[in-house]
Short mmCIF file of C-alpha atoms and ligand atoms in Angstrom, two decimals:
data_model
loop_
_atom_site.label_atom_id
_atom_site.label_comp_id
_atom_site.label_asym_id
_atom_site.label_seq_id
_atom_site.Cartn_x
_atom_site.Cartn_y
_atom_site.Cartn_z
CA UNK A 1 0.00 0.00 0.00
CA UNK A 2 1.50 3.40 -0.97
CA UNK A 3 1.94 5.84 2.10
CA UNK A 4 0.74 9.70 2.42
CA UNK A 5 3.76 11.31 3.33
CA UNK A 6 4.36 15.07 4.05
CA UNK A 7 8.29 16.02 3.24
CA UNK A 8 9.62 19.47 4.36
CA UNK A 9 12.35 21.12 1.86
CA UNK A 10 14.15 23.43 4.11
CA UNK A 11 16.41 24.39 0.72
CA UNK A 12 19.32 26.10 1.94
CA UNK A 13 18.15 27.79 4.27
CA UNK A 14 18.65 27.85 8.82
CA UNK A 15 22.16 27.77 10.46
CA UNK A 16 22.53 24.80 12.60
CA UNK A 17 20.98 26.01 15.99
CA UNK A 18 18.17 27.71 14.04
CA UNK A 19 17.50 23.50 12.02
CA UNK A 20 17.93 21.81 14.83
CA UNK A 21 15.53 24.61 17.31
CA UNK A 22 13.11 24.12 14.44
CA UNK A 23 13.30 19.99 14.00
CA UNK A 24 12.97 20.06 17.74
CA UNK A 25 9.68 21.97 18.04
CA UNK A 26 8.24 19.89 15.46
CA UNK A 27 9.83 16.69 17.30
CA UNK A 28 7.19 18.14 20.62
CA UNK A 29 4.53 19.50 18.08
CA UNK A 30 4.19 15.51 17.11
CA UNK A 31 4.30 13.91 20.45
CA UNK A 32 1.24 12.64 21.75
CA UNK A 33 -0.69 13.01 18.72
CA UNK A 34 -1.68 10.77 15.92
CA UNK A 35 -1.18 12.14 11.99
CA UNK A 36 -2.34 10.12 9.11
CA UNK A 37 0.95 10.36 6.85
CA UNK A 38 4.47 9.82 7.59
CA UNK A 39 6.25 13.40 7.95
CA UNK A 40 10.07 13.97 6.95
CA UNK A 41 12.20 17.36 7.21
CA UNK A 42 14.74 17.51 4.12
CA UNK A 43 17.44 19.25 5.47
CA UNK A 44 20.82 21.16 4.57
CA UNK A 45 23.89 18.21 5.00
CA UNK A 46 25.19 19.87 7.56
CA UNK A 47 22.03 19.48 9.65
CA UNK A 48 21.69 15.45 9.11
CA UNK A 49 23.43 14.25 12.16
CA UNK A 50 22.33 16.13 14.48
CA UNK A 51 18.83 16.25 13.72
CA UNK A 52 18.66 13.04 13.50
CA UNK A 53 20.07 12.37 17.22
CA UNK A 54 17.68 14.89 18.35
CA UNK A 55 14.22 13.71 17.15
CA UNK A 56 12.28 10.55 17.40
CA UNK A 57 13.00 9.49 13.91
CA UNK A 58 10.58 6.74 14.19
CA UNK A 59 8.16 9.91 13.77
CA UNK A 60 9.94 12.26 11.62
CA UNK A 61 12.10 10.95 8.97
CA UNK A 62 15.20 13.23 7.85
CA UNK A 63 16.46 13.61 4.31
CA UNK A 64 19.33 15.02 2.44
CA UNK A 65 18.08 17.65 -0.53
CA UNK A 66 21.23 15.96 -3.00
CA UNK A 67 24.05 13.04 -3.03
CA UNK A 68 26.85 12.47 -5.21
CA UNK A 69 26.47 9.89 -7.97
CA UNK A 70 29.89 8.31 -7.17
CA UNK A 71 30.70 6.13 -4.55
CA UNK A 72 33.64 7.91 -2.56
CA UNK A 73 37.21 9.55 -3.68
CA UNK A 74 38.34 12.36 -4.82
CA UNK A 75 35.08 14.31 -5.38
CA UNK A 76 36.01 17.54 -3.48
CA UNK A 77 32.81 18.87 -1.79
CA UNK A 78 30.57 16.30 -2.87
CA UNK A 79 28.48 14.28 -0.14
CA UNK A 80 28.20 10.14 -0.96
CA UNK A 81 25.06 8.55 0.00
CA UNK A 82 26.63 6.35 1.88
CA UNK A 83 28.12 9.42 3.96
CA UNK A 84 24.08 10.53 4.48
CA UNK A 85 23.24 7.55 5.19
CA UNK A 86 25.45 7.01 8.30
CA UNK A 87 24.05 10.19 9.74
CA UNK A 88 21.07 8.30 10.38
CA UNK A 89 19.05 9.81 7.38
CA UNK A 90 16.73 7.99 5.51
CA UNK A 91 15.48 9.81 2.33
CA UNK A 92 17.06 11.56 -0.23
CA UNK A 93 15.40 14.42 -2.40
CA UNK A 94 16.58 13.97 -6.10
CA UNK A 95 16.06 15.81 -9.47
CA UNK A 96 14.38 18.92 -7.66
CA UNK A 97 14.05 21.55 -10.34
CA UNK A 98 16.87 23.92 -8.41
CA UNK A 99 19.07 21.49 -8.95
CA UNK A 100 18.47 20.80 -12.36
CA UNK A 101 18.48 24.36 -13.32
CA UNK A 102 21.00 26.06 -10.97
CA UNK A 103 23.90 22.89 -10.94
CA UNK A 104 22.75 21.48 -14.34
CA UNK A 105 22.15 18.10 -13.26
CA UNK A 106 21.30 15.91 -16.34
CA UNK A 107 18.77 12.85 -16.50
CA UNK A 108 22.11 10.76 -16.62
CA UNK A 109 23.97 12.23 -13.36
CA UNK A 110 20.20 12.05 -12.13
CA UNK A 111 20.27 8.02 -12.39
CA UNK A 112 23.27 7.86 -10.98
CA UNK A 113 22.88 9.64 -8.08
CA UNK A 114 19.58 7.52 -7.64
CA UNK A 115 21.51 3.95 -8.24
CA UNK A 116 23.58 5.31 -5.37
CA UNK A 117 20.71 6.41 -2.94
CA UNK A 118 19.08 3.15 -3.63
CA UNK A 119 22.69 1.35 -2.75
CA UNK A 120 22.75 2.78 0.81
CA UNK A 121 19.12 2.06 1.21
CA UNK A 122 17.91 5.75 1.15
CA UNK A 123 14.51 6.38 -0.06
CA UNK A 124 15.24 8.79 -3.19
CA UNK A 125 12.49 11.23 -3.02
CA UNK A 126 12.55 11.86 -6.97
CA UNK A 127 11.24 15.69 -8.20
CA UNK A 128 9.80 15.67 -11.90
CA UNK A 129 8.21 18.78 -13.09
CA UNK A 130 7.82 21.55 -16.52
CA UNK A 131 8.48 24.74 -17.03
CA UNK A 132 6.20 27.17 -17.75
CA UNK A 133 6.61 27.16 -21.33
CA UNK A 134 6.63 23.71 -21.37
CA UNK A 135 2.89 23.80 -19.67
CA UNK A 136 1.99 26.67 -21.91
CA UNK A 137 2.72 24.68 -24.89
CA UNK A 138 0.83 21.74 -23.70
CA UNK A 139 4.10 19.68 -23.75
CA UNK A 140 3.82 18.80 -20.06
CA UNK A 141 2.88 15.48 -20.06
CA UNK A 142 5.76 14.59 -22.63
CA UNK A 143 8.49 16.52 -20.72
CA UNK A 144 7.25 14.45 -17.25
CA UNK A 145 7.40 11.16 -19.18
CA UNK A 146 10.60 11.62 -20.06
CA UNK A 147 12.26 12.67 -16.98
CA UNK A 148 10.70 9.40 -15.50
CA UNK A 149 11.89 7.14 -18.43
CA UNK A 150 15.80 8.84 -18.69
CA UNK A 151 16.41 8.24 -14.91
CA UNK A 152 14.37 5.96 -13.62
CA UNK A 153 12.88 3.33 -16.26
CA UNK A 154 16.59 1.59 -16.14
CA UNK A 155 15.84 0.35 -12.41
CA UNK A 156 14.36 -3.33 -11.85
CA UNK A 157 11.16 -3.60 -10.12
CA UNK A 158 12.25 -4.03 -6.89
CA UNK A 159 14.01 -0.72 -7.20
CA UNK A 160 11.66 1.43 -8.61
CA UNK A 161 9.14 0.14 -6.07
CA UNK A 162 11.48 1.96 -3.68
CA UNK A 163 10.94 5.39 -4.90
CA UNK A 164 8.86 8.31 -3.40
CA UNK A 165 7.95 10.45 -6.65
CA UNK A 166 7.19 14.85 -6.20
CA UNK A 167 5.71 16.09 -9.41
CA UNK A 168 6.56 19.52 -8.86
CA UNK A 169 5.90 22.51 -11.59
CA UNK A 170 8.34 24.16 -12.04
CA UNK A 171 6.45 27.58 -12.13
CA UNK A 172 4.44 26.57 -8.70
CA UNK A 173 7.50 26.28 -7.03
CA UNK A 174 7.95 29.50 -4.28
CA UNK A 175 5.94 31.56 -6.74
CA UNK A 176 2.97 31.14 -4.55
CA UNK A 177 1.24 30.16 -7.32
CA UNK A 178 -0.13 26.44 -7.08
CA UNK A 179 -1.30 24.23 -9.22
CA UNK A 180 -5.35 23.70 -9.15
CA UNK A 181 -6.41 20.64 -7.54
CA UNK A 182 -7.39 19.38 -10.63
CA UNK A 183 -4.45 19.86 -12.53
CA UNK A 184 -2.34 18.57 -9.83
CA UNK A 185 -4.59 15.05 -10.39
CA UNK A 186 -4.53 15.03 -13.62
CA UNK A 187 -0.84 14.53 -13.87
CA UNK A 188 -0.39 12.42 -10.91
CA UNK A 189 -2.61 10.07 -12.51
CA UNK A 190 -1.04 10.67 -16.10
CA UNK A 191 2.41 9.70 -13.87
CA UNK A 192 0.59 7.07 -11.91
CA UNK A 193 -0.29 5.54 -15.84
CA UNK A 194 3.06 5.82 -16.96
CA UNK A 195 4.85 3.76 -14.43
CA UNK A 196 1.88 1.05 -14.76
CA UNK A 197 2.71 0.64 -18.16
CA UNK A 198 6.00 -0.18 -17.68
CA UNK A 199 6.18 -1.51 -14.23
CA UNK A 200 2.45 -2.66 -13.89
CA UNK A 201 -0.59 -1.76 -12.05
CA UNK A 202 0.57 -3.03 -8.53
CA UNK A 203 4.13 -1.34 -8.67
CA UNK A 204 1.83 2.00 -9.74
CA UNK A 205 -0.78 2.06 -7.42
CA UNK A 206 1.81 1.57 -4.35
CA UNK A 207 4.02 4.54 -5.28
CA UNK A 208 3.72 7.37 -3.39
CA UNK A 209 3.54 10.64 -5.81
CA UNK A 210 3.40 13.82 -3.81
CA UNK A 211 2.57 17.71 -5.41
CA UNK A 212 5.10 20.38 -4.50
CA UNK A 213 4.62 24.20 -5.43
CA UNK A 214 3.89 26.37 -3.28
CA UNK A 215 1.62 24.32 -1.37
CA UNK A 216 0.30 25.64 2.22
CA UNK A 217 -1.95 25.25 4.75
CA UNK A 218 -4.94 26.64 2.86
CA UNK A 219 -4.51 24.66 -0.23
CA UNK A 220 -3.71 21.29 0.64
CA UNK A 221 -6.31 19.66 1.81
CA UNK A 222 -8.06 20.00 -1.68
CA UNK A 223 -4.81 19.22 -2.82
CA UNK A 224 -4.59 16.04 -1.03
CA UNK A 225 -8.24 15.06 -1.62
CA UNK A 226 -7.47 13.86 -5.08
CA UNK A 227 -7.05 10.05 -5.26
CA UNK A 228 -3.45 10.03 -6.87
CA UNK A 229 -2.29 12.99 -4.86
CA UNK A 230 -0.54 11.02 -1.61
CA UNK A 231 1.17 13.96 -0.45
CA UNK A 232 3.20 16.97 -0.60
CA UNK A 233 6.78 18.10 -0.73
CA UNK A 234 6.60 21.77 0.70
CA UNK A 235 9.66 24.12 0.49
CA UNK A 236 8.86 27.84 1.87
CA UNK A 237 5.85 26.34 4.48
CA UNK A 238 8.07 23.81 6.08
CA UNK A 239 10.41 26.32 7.53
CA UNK A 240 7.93 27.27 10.53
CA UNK A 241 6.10 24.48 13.00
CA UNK A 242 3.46 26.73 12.48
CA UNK A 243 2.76 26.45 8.83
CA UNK A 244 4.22 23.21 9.01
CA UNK A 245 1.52 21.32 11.10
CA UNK A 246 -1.17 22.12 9.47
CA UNK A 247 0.14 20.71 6.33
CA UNK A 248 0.68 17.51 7.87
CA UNK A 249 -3.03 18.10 9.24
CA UNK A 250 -4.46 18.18 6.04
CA UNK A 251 -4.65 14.57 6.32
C1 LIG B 301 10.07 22.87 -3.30
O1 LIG B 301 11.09 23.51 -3.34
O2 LIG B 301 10.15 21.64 -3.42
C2 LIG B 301 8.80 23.56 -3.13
C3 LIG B 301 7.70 22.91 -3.39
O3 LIG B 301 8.85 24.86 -2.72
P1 LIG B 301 7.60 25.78 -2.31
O4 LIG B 301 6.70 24.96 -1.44
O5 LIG B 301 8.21 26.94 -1.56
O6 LIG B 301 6.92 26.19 -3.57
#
């Protein structure tokens, strides 16, 4: 059965007393109460460790936003997945659109760095997502299918039953502009058809696709209403318990 899951992208953002004040709070926010999806805080590296000794990670999982797609040696200021892993970390964000656009990561490096992830048995939280124009000129569904196929469509079934996918677009993202509930189903489902058709039905209904852009504590329950929306990955409203909670609330 796939799992609702609320993921926080802090970005680079917070110094380390002001990540690990904030994964505290939400560490006490959570205790004592029951939520209906599993929550996880994606944080800067240099936050992993000690977030991670300073929560009940059996309630809040903690992810890295990037890993390298090499094992280990002389990558000067890269971070392996096996490094993030031994922080006690158990997700990794992939493929987000900054990334993409800002350090030019390609659909190759892309399935690499998810081989990797999926070596040191962290969840790769995988970001797929157009562009404006893209939308605009009704390529969207093409541009989606492809960054599934080029980086992911490689991995065996067992693998790519380990994935958590965030179908992201790209001009939702911190432009506080979101994507209508219905639009946000239609391409999970469109997603949700594409990995059946290679993978099958069972592999597709038990992914976990989440909608990130710009989603809030207003929007997403009606974003999370819709049957192939199981989730959210939330940049700007995850950096507050506040805005946070409610979010994970919405379910
Ligand atoms: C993100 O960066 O993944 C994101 C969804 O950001 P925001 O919620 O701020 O739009």
């Amino acid at each position: 059965m796939r799992k609702n899951i609320v993921a926080g992208n802090w970005k680079m953002n917070m110094n380390l007393q002001e990540g690990l004040a904030l994964a505290t709070a939400l560490n006490e926010a959570l205790k004592g109460i029951t939520v209906h999806c599993d929550v996880v805080i994606g944080t800067p590296f240099i936050h992993l460790a000690s977030v991670s000794n300073s929560i009940d990670t059996t309630k809040i999982g903690v992810s890295a936003q990037n890993c390298a797609d090499k094992v280990s040696g002389a990558y000067t200021g890269e971070v392996s997945a096996g490094m993030i892993a031994s922080t006690g970390a158990k997700y990794v964000i992939l493929g987000h659109s900054e990334r993409r656009a800002y350090y030019h990561e390609t659909p190759a490096m892309l399935k690499e760095k998810v081989i990797q992830a999926l070596a040191s048995n962290l969840t790769p939280i995988f970001c797929i997502g157009e562009v404006l124009e893209e939308r605009e000129s009704e390529k969207h569904f093409e541009v989606v299918k492809s960054q599934i196929e080029t980086s992911l469509f490689e991995l065996s079934t067992e693998d790519f039953s380990k994935l958590v996918l965030a179908y992201e677009p790209v001009w939702a993202i911190g432009t506080g502009k979101t994507a209508t509930a219905a639009q946000a189903q239609e391409m999970h489902a469109f997603i949700r058809q594409t990995i059946a058709e290679k993978y099958g039905n069972e592999i597709a209904n038990d992914t976990s696709i989440l909608y990130g852009g710009s989603c809030n504590a207003s929007n997403a329950k009606e974003l999370f209403s819709n049957s192939d929306v199981d989730g959210g990955l939330i940049g700007g409203a995850s950096l507050g318990v506040d805005k946070f909670m409610p979010i994970i609330e919405a379910f």
